Amino acid sequence: MTDSPEQQRPLVTRRRLRTALTRLPQWWPLPVCVVLGAASGLSYGLLATPQYESTSYAMAVAEDETNPAAALGFAQSYGRLVTSDATLSYAQGAAGEPMRALRSQVRSETSPDSPMIAVTGTSDKPGKAADIANAVIEAVIVSSGHVSKDTGVKLIKFTHAMKPDQPVSPSVPLGTAVGAAAGGLLGGLVLLVRPRRTERAVSAPVPAPAAAEGHAPAEERELVR
């Protein structure tokens, strides 16, 4: 029983597709991945909302009878408190953002060699990024002032966050280049791990040697006996 033409059509399509793929060169995944990566990077650069960053700095200062080396340790501790709930809840009013949003819009950095704290605010608006950084650094400074008599260390503002001029998110050309590079890397990995196509040698069947005249095969001799 043969299949109908409608049932054979998907099978014929798969065979044609398989034949077309076998005719492609071995390195075809590389340009395909490069084009797809460049298209993805271009789309991201065109559709993604630009992000801005602004940073403010505070410095830990030891008071009169406190060892100056203690300021470095307290700077590390206050840097960890930048993203705490107590700090963000105090800063959310001045920042104009709810505490839940501030968790993803604020980050802090400290140096092992300097009692400096850097607070960076991120937003899709330049002025908002500066407001977030300044509000959070002020909250940390106020918190440190409440315990400065006990710790002997206080924080002072070192620089004020300014409105950024350019976004930190990648531009369209940069996003396209990064996407193409990532696609090229992926295509190279595909070429390394994919099985290589081997040419099958076609050989004609070799006939078995004919039995000599007067000598029957072993099986026939056994049957004759």
Coordinates of C-alpha atoms in Angstrom, one line a residue:
M1 CA 0.0 0.0 0.0
T2 CA 1.5 3.3 -1.1
D3 CA 1.2 6.6 0.6
S4 CA -0.9 9.4 -0.9
P5 CA 0.9 12.4 -2.5
E6 CA -0.1 14.5 0.5
Q7 CA 1.5 12.1 2.9
Q8 CA 4.7 11.8 0.8
R9 CA 5.1 15.6 0.6
P10 CA 6.6 16.1 4.1
L11 CA 9.0 13.2 3.4
V12 CA 10.1 14.7 0.1
T13 CA 10.6 18.1 1.7
R14 CA 12.8 16.7 4.5
R15 CA 14.9 14.8 1.9
R16 CA 15.4 17.9 -0.1
L17 CA 16.4 19.9 3.0
R18 CA 18.8 17.2 4.0
T19 CA 20.3 17.2 0.5
A20 CA 20.7 21.0 0.5
L21 CA 22.4 20.9 3.9
T22 CA 24.9 18.3 2.8
R23 CA 25.8 20.5 -0.1
L24 CA 26.7 23.4 2.1
P25 CA 30.4 24.0 3.0
Q26 CA 31.7 22.8 6.3
W27 CA 32.1 26.4 7.7
W28 CA 28.5 27.6 7.0
P29 CA 27.5 27.9 10.8
L30 CA 30.2 30.6 11.2
P31 CA 28.7 33.3 8.9
V32 CA 25.2 32.4 10.0
C33 CA 26.0 32.9 13.7
V34 CA 27.9 36.2 12.9
V35 CA 24.8 37.6 11.1
L36 CA 22.4 36.5 13.8
G37 CA 24.7 38.0 16.5
A38 CA 25.0 41.3 14.7
A39 CA 21.2 41.4 14.2
S40 CA 20.7 40.8 17.9
G41 CA 23.2 43.5 18.9
L42 CA 21.6 46.0 16.5
S43 CA 18.1 45.2 17.8
Y44 CA 19.3 45.7 21.4
G45 CA 21.0 49.0 20.6
L46 CA 17.8 50.3 18.8
L47 CA 15.2 49.1 21.3
A48 CA 16.9 49.2 24.7
T49 CA 16.3 52.2 26.8
P50 CA 19.6 54.2 27.5
Q51 CA 20.9 54.0 31.0
Y52 CA 22.7 56.7 32.9
E53 CA 25.0 56.5 35.9
S54 CA 26.2 59.1 38.4
T55 CA 28.6 58.6 41.3
S56 CA 29.0 60.4 44.6
Y57 CA 31.9 59.8 47.1
A58 CA 32.2 59.9 50.9
M59 CA 35.3 59.5 53.0
A60 CA 35.6 58.0 56.5
V61 CA 37.6 60.3 58.8
A62 CA 38.9 59.3 62.2
E63 CA 38.3 61.7 65.1
D64 CA 40.9 63.0 67.5
E65 CA 41.6 60.0 69.8
T66 CA 40.9 57.3 67.2
N67 CA 43.5 55.4 65.3
P68 CA 43.6 56.6 61.7
A69 CA 43.8 53.0 60.5
A70 CA 40.3 52.4 61.9
A71 CA 38.8 54.7 59.3
L72 CA 39.7 52.2 56.6
G73 CA 37.8 49.4 58.3
F74 CA 34.7 51.5 59.0
A75 CA 34.7 52.6 55.3
Q76 CA 34.4 49.0 54.3
S77 CA 31.6 48.4 56.8
Y78 CA 29.6 51.5 55.8
G79 CA 30.1 50.5 52.1
R80 CA 28.2 47.3 52.8
L81 CA 25.4 49.2 54.5
V82 CA 24.7 51.3 51.4
T83 CA 22.2 48.8 50.0
S84 CA 20.6 47.9 53.3
D85 CA 16.9 48.4 54.0
A86 CA 17.6 51.0 56.6
T87 CA 19.7 53.2 54.3
L88 CA 17.4 52.8 51.3
S89 CA 14.2 53.5 53.3
Y90 CA 15.8 56.7 54.6
A91 CA 16.9 57.7 51.1
Q92 CA 13.8 56.8 49.1
G93 CA 12.1 60.2 49.8
A94 CA 14.9 62.3 48.5
A95 CA 15.7 59.9 45.6
G96 CA 12.1 59.9 44.4
E97 CA 12.1 56.1 44.0
P98 CA 10.5 53.4 46.1
M99 CA 12.9 51.2 48.1
R100 CA 12.2 48.1 45.9
A101 CA 13.4 50.0 42.8
L102 CA 16.4 51.5 44.6
R103 CA 17.8 48.0 45.3
S104 CA 18.5 47.6 41.6
Q105 CA 19.5 51.2 41.0
V106 CA 22.2 51.6 43.6
R107 CA 25.6 50.0 44.0
S108 CA 28.6 50.8 46.2
E109 CA 32.3 50.3 45.9
T110 CA 35.1 50.6 48.4
S111 CA 38.9 50.5 48.2
P112 CA 41.2 48.3 50.3
D113 CA 43.8 51.1 50.3
S114 CA 41.6 54.2 50.9
P115 CA 38.8 55.0 53.3
M116 CA 36.6 56.1 50.4
I117 CA 33.0 55.0 49.5
A118 CA 31.6 55.4 46.1
V119 CA 27.8 55.2 45.6
T120 CA 26.5 55.0 42.0
G121 CA 23.0 55.6 41.0
T122 CA 21.5 54.2 37.8
S123 CA 18.4 55.4 35.9
D124 CA 17.1 56.0 32.4
K125 CA 17.1 59.8 33.2
P126 CA 20.4 61.6 33.8
G127 CA 19.1 63.9 36.6
K128 CA 17.4 61.0 38.4
A129 CA 20.7 59.0 38.4
A130 CA 22.4 61.9 40.2
D131 CA 19.5 62.4 42.7
I132 CA 19.7 58.7 43.6
A133 CA 23.4 58.7 44.2
N134 CA 23.2 61.9 46.3
A135 CA 20.2 60.7 48.4
V136 CA 21.8 57.4 49.3
I137 CA 25.2 58.9 50.2
E138 CA 23.5 61.4 52.4
A139 CA 21.6 58.6 54.1
V140 CA 24.8 56.7 54.8
I141 CA 26.5 59.9 56.2
V142 CA 23.5 60.6 58.5
S143 CA 23.6 57.0 59.8
S144 CA 27.3 57.2 60.5
G145 CA 26.8 60.4 62.4
H146 CA 24.4 58.7 64.8
V147 CA 27.1 56.4 66.1
S148 CA 30.2 58.5 65.5
K149 CA 30.7 59.1 69.2
D150 CA 30.9 55.4 69.8
T151 CA 33.0 54.5 66.8
G152 CA 35.2 57.5 66.7
V153 CA 34.8 57.6 62.9
K154 CA 32.5 59.8 60.8
L155 CA 31.7 60.1 57.2
I156 CA 32.0 63.3 55.2
K157 CA 30.9 63.9 51.7
F158 CA 33.8 64.1 49.3
T159 CA 32.2 64.9 45.9
H160 CA 28.7 65.5 44.8
A161 CA 27.1 63.4 42.0
M162 CA 26.6 65.4 38.8
K163 CA 24.1 64.9 36.0
P164 CA 25.8 62.7 33.4
D165 CA 26.1 63.8 29.8
Q166 CA 26.2 60.4 28.0
P167 CA 24.6 57.0 28.7
V168 CA 26.6 54.1 29.8
S169 CA 24.6 51.6 27.8
P170 CA 26.2 50.4 24.6
S171 CA 25.5 52.5 21.5
V172 CA 24.1 51.0 18.3
P173 CA 27.5 50.5 16.5
L174 CA 29.0 49.0 19.7
G175 CA 26.1 46.7 20.3
T176 CA 26.2 45.5 16.7
A177 CA 30.0 44.8 17.0
V178 CA 29.6 43.0 20.3
G179 CA 26.8 40.9 18.9
A180 CA 28.8 40.0 15.8
A181 CA 31.8 39.0 17.9
A182 CA 29.7 36.9 20.2
G183 CA 28.1 35.2 17.2
G184 CA 31.5 34.5 15.6
L185 CA 32.6 32.9 18.9
L186 CA 29.5 30.8 19.0
G187 CA 29.9 29.8 15.4
G188 CA 33.5 28.8 16.0
L189 CA 32.5 26.6 18.9
V190 CA 29.9 25.0 16.8
L191 CA 32.5 24.1 14.2
L192 CA 34.7 22.6 16.8
V193 CA 32.1 20.3 18.4
R194 CA 30.1 19.3 15.3
P195 CA 31.0 16.0 13.7
R196 CA 33.0 16.3 10.5
R197 CA 31.6 15.1 7.3
T198 CA 33.5 12.1 5.9
E199 CA 33.6 11.0 2.3
R200 CA 32.4 7.4 1.9
A201 CA 34.6 5.4 -0.5
V202 CA 32.6 3.4 -3.0
S203 CA 34.2 0.2 -3.9
A204 CA 33.0 -2.5 -6.2
P205 CA 32.3 -5.9 -4.7
V206 CA 35.2 -8.3 -5.2
P207 CA 33.9 -11.7 -6.4
A208 CA 35.0 -14.7 -4.4
P209 CA 37.6 -16.9 -6.1
A210 CA 36.2 -19.7 -8.1
A211 CA 36.8 -23.2 -6.9
A212 CA 39.3 -25.1 -8.9
E213 CA 38.0 -27.8 -11.3
G214 CA 37.8 -31.2 -9.7
H215 CA 37.8 -29.8 -6.2
A216 CA 34.4 -29.3 -4.7
P217 CA 33.9 -27.0 -1.7
A218 CA 34.3 -28.5 1.8
E219 CA 30.6 -28.4 2.5
E220 CA 29.8 -30.3 -0.7
R221 CA 32.5 -32.9 0.0
E222 CA 30.9 -33.5 3.4
L223 CA 27.5 -34.0 1.9
V224 CA 28.9 -36.4 -0.7
R225 CA 30.4 -38.5 2.1

